[in-house]
Amino acid sequence: MAVKIHRCSTMWAKGPHPCWQVQKALDEQGIDYQVVRHPAFPRSRRKDYIALTGQKLFPAIELDDGRVIREESKDLVARIREGRLAA
């Protein structure tokens, strides 16, 4: 399954950063993904992301069938680790 992770452009941010946590979970599960970077600030520059998800908050996963999953990062990480990404 090839997916897209929509995340902020601060790729250097690690640790408790929500975007990094979700990307790390994808890596741990061996899921192929493409990173789609969006402006971190100001949030008003996230027009494409808001149109896709209906929200300003990162991250989100876009599945290859076009569905978009936007949850709190801890819930998204749990979904990925439990193998429920496509569910």
mmCIF file of N, CA, C and O in Angstrom:
data_model
loop_
_atom_site.group_PDB
_atom_site.id
_atom_site.type_symbol
_atom_site.label_atom_id
_atom_site.label_comp_id
_atom_site.label_asym_id
_atom_site.label_seq_id
_atom_site.Cartn_x
_atom_site.Cartn_y
_atom_site.Cartn_z
ATOM 1 N N MET A 1 0.843 -1.173 0.000
ATOM 2 C CA MET A 1 0.000 0.000 0.000
ATOM 3 C C MET A 1 0.890 1.239 0.000
ATOM 4 O O MET A 1 1.730 1.384 0.866
ATOM 5 N N ALA A 2 0.719 2.083 -0.972
ATOM 6 C CA ALA A 2 1.436 3.361 -1.011
ATOM 7 C C ALA A 2 0.479 4.445 -0.526
ATOM 8 O O ALA A 2 -0.630 4.559 -1.020
ATOM 9 N N VAL A 3 0.911 5.184 0.469
ATOM 10 C CA VAL A 3 0.081 6.239 1.022
ATOM 11 C C VAL A 3 0.853 7.552 1.006
ATOM 12 O O VAL A 3 2.053 7.571 0.732
ATOM 13 N N LYS A 4 0.148 8.617 1.305
ATOM 14 C CA LYS A 4 0.782 9.925 1.443
ATOM 15 C C LYS A 4 0.580 10.387 2.878
ATOM 16 O O LYS A 4 -0.522 10.267 3.414
ATOM 17 N N ILE A 5 1.642 10.904 3.474
ATOM 18 C CA ILE A 5 1.510 11.546 4.765
ATOM 19 C C ILE A 5 1.591 13.043 4.529
ATOM 20 O O ILE A 5 2.566 13.537 3.967
ATOM 21 N N HIS A 6 0.533 13.720 4.895
ATOM 22 C CA HIS A 6 0.490 15.172 4.790
ATOM 23 C C HIS A 6 0.949 15.708 6.135
ATOM 24 O O HIS A 6 0.335 15.418 7.164
ATOM 25 N N ARG A 7 2.057 16.449 6.127
ATOM 26 C CA ARG A 7 2.659 16.908 7.370
ATOM 27 C C ARG A 7 3.226 18.304 7.210
ATOM 28 O O ARG A 7 3.279 18.832 6.114
ATOM 29 N N CYS A 8 3.676 18.859 8.331
ATOM 30 C CA CYS A 8 4.276 20.186 8.292
ATOM 31 C C CYS A 8 5.662 20.103 7.657
ATOM 32 O O CYS A 8 6.228 19.022 7.504
ATOM 33 N N SER A 9 6.178 21.243 7.305
ATOM 34 C CA SER A 9 7.463 21.286 6.614
ATOM 35 C C SER A 9 8.660 21.220 7.551
ATOM 36 O O SER A 9 9.796 21.192 7.084
ATOM 37 N N THR A 10 8.433 21.152 8.845
ATOM 38 C CA THR A 10 9.546 21.092 9.801
ATOM 39 C C THR A 10 9.998 19.644 9.969
ATOM 40 O O THR A 10 9.773 19.021 11.002
ATOM 41 N N MET A 11 10.644 19.123 8.940
ATOM 42 C CA MET A 11 11.084 17.730 8.923
ATOM 43 C C MET A 11 12.134 17.434 9.983
ATOM 44 O O MET A 11 12.319 16.291 10.365
ATOM 45 N N TRP A 12 12.798 18.453 10.489
ATOM 46 C CA TRP A 12 13.846 18.262 11.482
ATOM 47 C C TRP A 12 13.278 18.022 12.883
ATOM 48 O O TRP A 12 13.979 17.534 13.756
ATOM 49 N N ALA A 13 12.021 18.344 13.104
ATOM 50 C CA ALA A 13 11.421 18.207 14.433
ATOM 51 C C ALA A 13 11.177 16.734 14.745
ATOM 52 O O ALA A 13 10.519 16.024 14.002
ATOM 53 N N LYS A 14 11.728 16.271 15.844
ATOM 54 C CA LYS A 14 11.597 14.863 16.256
ATOM 55 C C LYS A 14 10.900 14.801 17.612
ATOM 56 O O LYS A 14 10.227 15.720 18.014
ATOM 57 N N GLY A 15 11.098 13.690 18.307
ATOM 58 C CA GLY A 15 10.568 13.548 19.661
ATOM 59 C C GLY A 15 9.061 13.491 19.694
ATOM 60 O O GLY A 15 8.449 12.710 18.983
ATOM 61 N N PRO A 16 8.440 14.347 20.499
ATOM 62 C CA PRO A 16 6.982 14.280 20.640
ATOM 63 C C PRO A 16 6.224 14.975 19.504
ATOM 64 O O PRO A 16 5.001 15.042 19.550
ATOM 65 N N HIS A 17 6.921 15.457 18.497
ATOM 66 C CA HIS A 17 6.262 16.167 17.399
ATOM 67 C C HIS A 17 5.262 15.237 16.711
ATOM 68 O O HIS A 17 5.613 14.129 16.302
ATOM 69 N N PRO A 18 3.996 15.646 16.566
ATOM 70 C CA PRO A 18 2.955 14.769 16.017
ATOM 71 C C PRO A 18 3.250 14.227 14.619
ATOM 72 O O PRO A 18 3.028 13.047 14.348
ATOM 73 N N CYS A 19 3.751 15.083 13.739
ATOM 74 C CA CYS A 19 4.044 14.631 12.370
ATOM 75 C C CYS A 19 5.123 13.558 12.374
ATOM 76 O O CYS A 19 5.023 12.555 11.662
ATOM 77 N N TRP A 20 6.147 13.761 13.175
ATOM 78 C CA TRP A 20 7.244 12.803 13.245
ATOM 79 C C TRP A 20 6.776 11.483 13.832
ATOM 80 O O TRP A 20 7.179 10.412 13.371
ATOM 81 N N GLN A 21 5.913 11.526 14.842
ATOM 82 C CA GLN A 21 5.408 10.294 15.461
ATOM 83 C C GLN A 21 4.667 9.429 14.441
ATOM 84 O O GLN A 21 4.856 8.213 14.388
ATOM 85 N N VAL A 22 3.840 10.057 13.621
ATOM 86 C CA VAL A 22 3.071 9.313 12.618
ATOM 87 C C VAL A 22 4.003 8.778 11.529
ATOM 88 O O VAL A 22 3.902 7.613 11.128
ATOM 89 N N GLN A 23 4.941 9.598 11.086
ATOM 90 C CA GLN A 23 5.886 9.154 10.064
ATOM 91 C C GLN A 23 6.743 8.004 10.596
ATOM 92 O O GLN A 23 7.004 7.027 9.890
ATOM 93 N N LYS A 24 7.156 8.072 11.848
ATOM 94 C CA LYS A 24 7.937 7.006 12.473
ATOM 95 C C LYS A 24 7.136 5.704 12.533
ATOM 96 O O LYS A 24 7.665 4.624 12.271
ATOM 97 N N ALA A 25 5.846 5.786 12.846
ATOM 98 C CA ALA A 25 4.996 4.592 12.889
ATOM 99 C C ALA A 25 4.899 3.953 11.505
ATOM 100 O O ALA A 25 4.933 2.720 11.383
ATOM 101 N N LEU A 26 4.784 4.770 10.464
ATOM 102 C CA LEU A 26 4.770 4.228 9.104
ATOM 103 C C LEU A 26 6.078 3.502 8.798
ATOM 104 O O LEU A 26 6.070 2.407 8.223
ATOM 105 N N ASP A 27 7.202 4.104 9.196
ATOM 106 C CA ASP A 27 8.513 3.469 8.994
ATOM 107 C C ASP A 27 8.587 2.138 9.730
ATOM 108 O O ASP A 27 9.041 1.136 9.177
ATOM 109 N N GLU A 28 8.163 2.125 10.982
ATOM 110 C CA GLU A 28 8.231 0.914 11.809
ATOM 111 C C GLU A 28 7.412 -0.231 11.217
ATOM 112 O O GLU A 28 7.779 -1.393 11.350
ATOM 113 N N GLN A 29 6.305 0.096 10.582
ATOM 114 C CA GLN A 29 5.438 -0.925 10.002
ATOM 115 C C GLN A 29 5.822 -1.287 8.573
ATOM 116 O O GLN A 29 5.198 -2.147 7.961
ATOM 117 N N GLY A 30 6.835 -0.622 8.032
ATOM 118 C CA GLY A 30 7.290 -0.921 6.677
ATOM 119 C C GLY A 30 6.312 -0.485 5.598
ATOM 120 O O GLY A 30 6.278 -1.077 4.514
ATOM 121 N N ILE A 31 5.539 0.537 5.881
ATOM 122 C CA ILE A 31 4.550 1.023 4.918
ATOM 123 C C ILE A 31 5.211 2.055 4.009
ATOM 124 O O ILE A 31 5.818 3.011 4.482
ATOM 125 N N ASP A 32 5.111 1.830 2.704
ATOM 126 C CA ASP A 32 5.641 2.793 1.734
ATOM 127 C C ASP A 32 4.774 4.038 1.752
ATOM 128 O O ASP A 32 3.548 3.945 1.760
ATOM 129 N N TYR A 33 5.415 5.179 1.744
ATOM 130 C CA TYR A 33 4.667 6.424 1.772
ATOM 131 C C TYR A 33 5.431 7.521 1.054
ATOM 132 O O TYR A 33 6.630 7.437 0.845
ATOM 133 N N GLN A 34 4.689 8.537 0.705
ATOM 134 C CA GLN A 34 5.235 9.753 0.101
ATOM 135 C C GLN A 34 4.929 10.888 1.067
ATOM 136 O O GLN A 34 3.813 10.982 1.588
ATOM 137 N N VAL A 35 5.912 11.732 1.320
ATOM 138 C CA VAL A 35 5.711 12.881 2.196
ATOM 139 C C VAL A 35 5.221 14.063 1.369
ATOM 140 O O VAL A 35 5.816 14.408 0.351
ATOM 141 N N VAL A 36 4.119 14.651 1.803
ATOM 142 C CA VAL A 36 3.600 15.871 1.201
ATOM 143 C C VAL A 36 3.725 16.947 2.271
ATOM 144 O O VAL A 36 3.049 16.898 3.290
ATOM 145 N N ARG A 37 4.632 17.882 2.031
ATOM 146 C CA ARG A 37 4.910 18.922 3.021
ATOM 147 C C ARG A 37 4.036 20.142 2.780
ATOM 148 O O ARG A 37 3.836 20.554 1.642
ATOM 149 N N HIS A 38 3.526 20.674 3.878
ATOM 150 C CA HIS A 38 2.694 21.874 3.848
ATOM 151 C C HIS A 38 3.332 22.917 4.755
ATOM 152 O O HIS A 38 4.063 22.571 5.688
ATOM 153 N N PRO A 39 3.048 24.196 4.532
ATOM 154 C CA PRO A 39 3.634 25.247 5.363
ATOM 155 C C PRO A 39 3.261 25.071 6.833
ATOM 156 O O PRO A 39 2.101 24.806 7.159
ATOM 157 N N ALA A 40 4.256 25.199 7.695
ATOM 158 C CA ALA A 40 3.994 25.097 9.128
ATOM 159 C C ALA A 40 3.244 26.329 9.624
ATOM 160 O O ALA A 40 2.262 26.216 10.357
ATOM 161 N N PHE A 41 3.712 27.492 9.227
ATOM 162 C CA PHE A 41 3.096 28.755 9.655
ATOM 163 C C PHE A 41 3.149 29.750 8.516
ATOM 164 O O PHE A 41 4.055 29.690 7.699
ATOM 165 N N PRO A 42 2.256 30.660 8.439
ATOM 166 C CA PRO A 42 1.014 30.739 9.197
ATOM 167 C C PRO A 42 0.015 29.709 8.693
ATOM 168 O O PRO A 42 0.083 29.268 7.540
ATOM 169 N N ARG A 43 -0.896 29.351 9.555
ATOM 170 C CA ARG A 43 -1.877 28.323 9.194
ATOM 171 C C ARG A 43 -2.747 28.740 8.010
ATOM 172 O O ARG A 43 -3.281 27.895 7.313
ATOM 173 N N SER A 44 -2.866 30.022 7.782
ATOM 174 C CA SER A 44 -3.682 30.506 6.662
ATOM 175 C C SER A 44 -3.094 30.109 5.314
ATOM 176 O O SER A 44 -3.791 30.149 4.297
ATOM 177 N N ARG A 45 -1.819 29.701 5.271
ATOM 178 C CA ARG A 45 -1.190 29.278 4.015
ATOM 179 C C ARG A 45 -1.466 27.811 3.692
ATOM 180 O O ARG A 45 -0.986 27.291 2.698
ATOM 181 N N ARG A 46 -2.242 27.150 4.497
ATOM 182 C CA ARG A 46 -2.523 25.717 4.304
ATOM 183 C C ARG A 46 -3.809 25.480 3.507
ATOM 184 O O ARG A 46 -4.534 24.526 3.757
ATOM 185 N N LYS A 47 -4.074 26.283 2.538
ATOM 186 C CA LYS A 47 -5.344 26.208 1.803
ATOM 187 C C LYS A 47 -5.577 24.839 1.155
ATOM 188 O O LYS A 47 -6.670 24.284 1.227
ATOM 189 N N ASP A 48 -4.557 24.268 0.519
ATOM 190 C CA ASP A 48 -4.701 22.951 -0.113
ATOM 191 C C ASP A 48 -4.985 21.872 0.926
ATOM 192 O O ASP A 48 -5.815 20.993 0.713
ATOM 193 N N TYR A 49 -4.272 21.954 2.043
ATOM 194 C CA TYR A 49 -4.454 20.973 3.113
ATOM 195 C C TYR A 49 -5.853 21.082 3.716
ATOM 196 O O TYR A 49 -6.518 20.071 3.944
ATOM 197 N N ILE A 50 -6.302 22.305 3.951
ATOM 198 C CA ILE A 50 -7.636 22.515 4.514
ATOM 199 C C ILE A 50 -8.704 22.012 3.554
ATOM 200 O O ILE A 50 -9.683 21.382 3.967
ATOM 201 N N ALA A 51 -8.512 22.226 2.263
ATOM 202 C CA ALA A 51 -9.462 21.724 1.266
ATOM 203 C C ALA A 51 -9.509 20.194 1.274
ATOM 204 O O ALA A 51 -10.565 19.600 1.090
ATOM 205 N N LEU A 52 -8.376 19.562 1.522
ATOM 206 C CA LEU A 52 -8.296 18.101 1.529
ATOM 207 C C LEU A 52 -8.908 17.507 2.785
ATOM 208 O O LEU A 52 -9.652 16.526 2.722
ATOM 209 N N THR A 53 -8.598 18.100 3.945
ATOM 210 C CA THR A 53 -8.982 17.500 5.225
ATOM 211 C C THR A 53 -10.131 18.201 5.945
ATOM 212 O O THR A 53 -10.725 17.617 6.842
ATOM 213 N N GLY A 54 -10.363 19.463 5.600
ATOM 214 C CA GLY A 54 -11.363 20.225 6.325
ATOM 215 C C GLY A 54 -10.842 20.789 7.634
ATOM 216 O O GLY A 54 -11.598 21.342 8.423
ATOM 217 N N GLN A 55 -9.535 20.631 7.886
ATOM 218 C CA GLN A 55 -8.927 21.090 9.128
ATOM 219 C C GLN A 55 -7.594 21.760 8.852
ATOM 220 O O GLN A 55 -7.029 21.607 7.781
ATOM 221 N N LYS A 56 -7.073 22.438 9.875
ATOM 222 C CA LYS A 56 -5.763 23.083 9.765
ATOM 223 C C LYS A 56 -4.669 22.273 10.442
ATOM 224 O O LYS A 56 -3.496 22.558 10.269
ATOM 225 N N LEU A 57 -5.035 21.285 11.259
ATOM 226 C CA LEU A 57 -4.061 20.566 12.069
ATOM 227 C C LEU A 57 -3.448 19.390 11.325
ATOM 228 O O LEU A 57 -4.130 18.671 10.597
ATOM 229 N N PHE A 58 -2.152 19.190 11.543
ATOM 230 C CA PHE A 58 -1.405 18.066 10.957
ATOM 231 C C PHE A 58 -1.313 16.935 11.964
ATOM 232 O O PHE A 58 -1.464 17.160 13.155
ATOM 233 N N PRO A 59 -0.958 15.765 11.525
ATOM 234 C CA PRO A 59 -0.818 15.254 10.168
ATOM 235 C C PRO A 59 -2.104 14.576 9.701
ATOM 236 O O PRO A 59 -3.055 14.410 10.458
ATOM 237 N N ALA A 60 -2.073 14.135 8.454
ATOM 238 C CA ALA A 60 -3.160 13.348 7.881
ATOM 239 C C ALA A 60 -2.545 12.311 6.944
ATOM 240 O O ALA A 60 -1.451 12.507 6.424
ATOM 241 N N ILE A 61 -3.239 11.227 6.767
ATOM 242 C CA ILE A 61 -2.819 10.160 5.858
ATOM 243 C C ILE A 61 -3.825 10.106 4.713
ATOM 244 O O ILE A 61 -5.035 10.084 4.937
ATOM 245 N N GLU A 62 -3.306 10.092 3.492
ATOM 246 C CA GLU A 62 -4.144 9.932 2.304
ATOM 247 C C GLU A 62 -3.858 8.553 1.729
ATOM 248 O O GLU A 62 -2.721 8.239 1.380
ATOM 249 N N LEU A 63 -4.883 7.723 1.670
ATOM 250 C CA LEU A 63 -4.733 6.367 1.142
ATOM 251 C C LEU A 63 -4.740 6.394 -0.376
ATOM 252 O O LEU A 63 -5.183 7.364 -0.993
ATOM 253 N N ASP A 64 -4.261 5.312 -0.963
ATOM 254 C CA ASP A 64 -4.164 5.284 -2.423
ATOM 255 C C ASP A 64 -5.527 5.282 -3.111
ATOM 256 O O ASP A 64 -5.619 5.575 -4.296
ATOM 257 N N ASP A 65 -6.610 4.999 -2.378
ATOM 258 C CA ASP A 65 -7.948 5.079 -2.973
ATOM 259 C C ASP A 65 -8.560 6.474 -2.829
ATOM 260 O O ASP A 65 -9.702 6.691 -3.210
ATOM 261 N N GLY A 66 -7.782 7.423 -2.258
ATOM 262 C CA GLY A 66 -8.236 8.800 -2.143
ATOM 263 C C GLY A 66 -8.828 9.169 -0.794
ATOM 264 O O GLY A 66 -9.061 10.342 -0.521
ATOM 265 N N ARG A 67 -9.097 8.175 0.060
ATOM 266 C CA ARG A 67 -9.627 8.486 1.393
ATOM 267 C C ARG A 67 -8.564 9.194 2.223
ATOM 268 O O ARG A 67 -7.388 8.895 2.107
ATOM 269 N N VAL A 68 -9.008 10.107 3.063
ATOM 270 C CA VAL A 68 -8.107 10.858 3.929
ATOM 271 C C VAL A 68 -8.471 10.555 5.383
ATOM 272 O O VAL A 68 -9.648 10.618 5.756
ATOM 273 N N ILE A 69 -7.458 10.225 6.169
ATOM 274 C CA ILE A 69 -7.658 9.953 7.593
ATOM 275 C C ILE A 69 -6.979 11.066 8.370
ATOM 276 O O ILE A 69 -5.762 11.240 8.283
ATOM 277 N N ARG A 70 -7.756 11.817 9.121
ATOM 278 C CA ARG A 70 -7.218 12.886 9.964
ATOM 279 C C ARG A 70 -7.745 12.662 11.373
ATOM 280 O O ARG A 70 -8.939 12.775 11.627
ATOM 281 N N GLU A 71 -6.853 12.237 12.249
ATOM 282 C CA GLU A 71 -7.177 12.005 13.655
ATOM 283 C C GLU A 71 -6.085 12.638 14.493
ATOM 284 O O GLU A 71 -5.068 13.092 13.960
ATOM 285 N N GLU A 72 -6.271 12.637 15.803
ATOM 286 C CA GLU A 72 -5.187 13.037 16.690
ATOM 287 C C GLU A 72 -4.005 12.120 16.401
ATOM 288 O O GLU A 72 -4.188 10.938 16.092
ATOM 289 N N SER A 73 -2.801 12.646 16.487
ATOM 290 C CA SER A 73 -1.622 11.869 16.102
ATOM 291 C C SER A 73 -1.501 10.573 16.895
ATOM 292 O O SER A 73 -1.154 9.536 16.330
ATOM 293 N N LYS A 74 -1.806 10.581 18.184
ATOM 294 C CA LYS A 74 -1.690 9.351 18.987
ATOM 295 C C LYS A 74 -2.668 8.287 18.490
ATOM 296 O O LYS A 74 -2.350 7.099 18.476
ATOM 297 N N ASP A 75 -3.852 8.706 18.044
ATOM 298 C CA ASP A 75 -4.825 7.758 17.502
ATOM 299 C C ASP A 75 -4.389 7.243 16.141
ATOM 300 O O ASP A 75 -4.572 6.060 15.819
ATOM 301 N N LEU A 76 -3.799 8.107 15.350
ATOM 302 C CA LEU A 76 -3.300 7.711 14.041
ATOM 303 C C LEU A 76 -2.131 6.742 14.183
ATOM 304 O O LEU A 76 -2.057 5.737 13.466
ATOM 305 N N VAL A 77 -1.241 7.000 15.135
ATOM 306 C CA VAL A 77 -0.124 6.092 15.405
ATOM 307 C C VAL A 77 -0.660 4.729 15.828
ATOM 308 O O VAL A 77 -0.195 3.684 15.351
ATOM 309 N N ALA A 78 -1.634 4.704 16.726
ATOM 310 C CA ALA A 78 -2.216 3.434 17.184
ATOM 311 C C ALA A 78 -2.841 2.679 16.018
ATOM 312 O O ALA A 78 -2.664 1.466 15.888
ATOM 313 N N ARG A 79 -3.561 3.380 15.158
ATOM 314 C CA ARG A 79 -4.193 2.757 13.990
ATOM 315 C C ARG A 79 -3.136 2.105 13.096
ATOM 316 O O ARG A 79 -3.315 0.986 12.618
ATOM 317 N N ILE A 80 -2.046 2.816 12.859
ATOM 318 C CA ILE A 80 -0.972 2.293 12.001
ATOM 319 C C ILE A 80 -0.344 1.056 12.637
ATOM 320 O O ILE A 80 -0.165 0.030 11.988
ATOM 321 N N ARG A 81 -0.002 1.139 13.908
ATOM 322 C CA ARG A 81 0.670 0.029 14.607
ATOM 323 C C ARG A 81 -0.219 -1.200 14.755
ATOM 324 O O ARG A 81 0.272 -2.310 14.815
ATOM 325 N N GLU A 82 -1.523 -0.985 14.801
ATOM 326 C CA GLU A 82 -2.471 -2.106 14.918
ATOM 327 C C GLU A 82 -2.840 -2.675 13.558
ATOM 328 O O GLU A 82 -3.639 -3.631 13.481
ATOM 329 N N GLY A 83 -2.320 -2.105 12.476
ATOM 330 C CA GLY A 83 -2.613 -2.603 11.137
ATOM 331 C C GLY A 83 -3.995 -2.223 10.640
ATOM 332 O O GLY A 83 -4.536 -2.881 9.757
ATOM 333 N N ARG A 84 -4.568 -1.157 11.183
ATOM 334 C CA ARG A 84 -5.909 -0.729 10.804
ATOM 335 C C ARG A 84 -5.907 0.504 9.912
ATOM 336 O O ARG A 84 -6.896 1.223 9.839
ATOM 337 N N LEU A 85 -4.824 0.739 9.200
ATOM 338 C CA LEU A 85 -4.719 1.950 8.393
ATOM 339 C C LEU A 85 -5.783 1.992 7.302
ATOM 340 O O LEU A 85 -6.402 3.016 7.078
ATOM 341 N N ALA A 86 -5.997 0.904 6.626
ATOM 342 C CA ALA A 86 -6.961 0.877 5.523
ATOM 343 C C ALA A 86 -8.381 0.592 5.993
ATOM 344 O O ALA A 86 -9.316 0.645 5.203
ATOM 345 N N ALA A 87 -8.548 0.312 7.270
ATOM 346 C CA ALA A 87 -9.888 -0.045 7.788
ATOM 347 C C ALA A 87 -10.757 1.172 7.987
ATOM 348 O O ALA A 87 -10.332 2.254 8.177
#
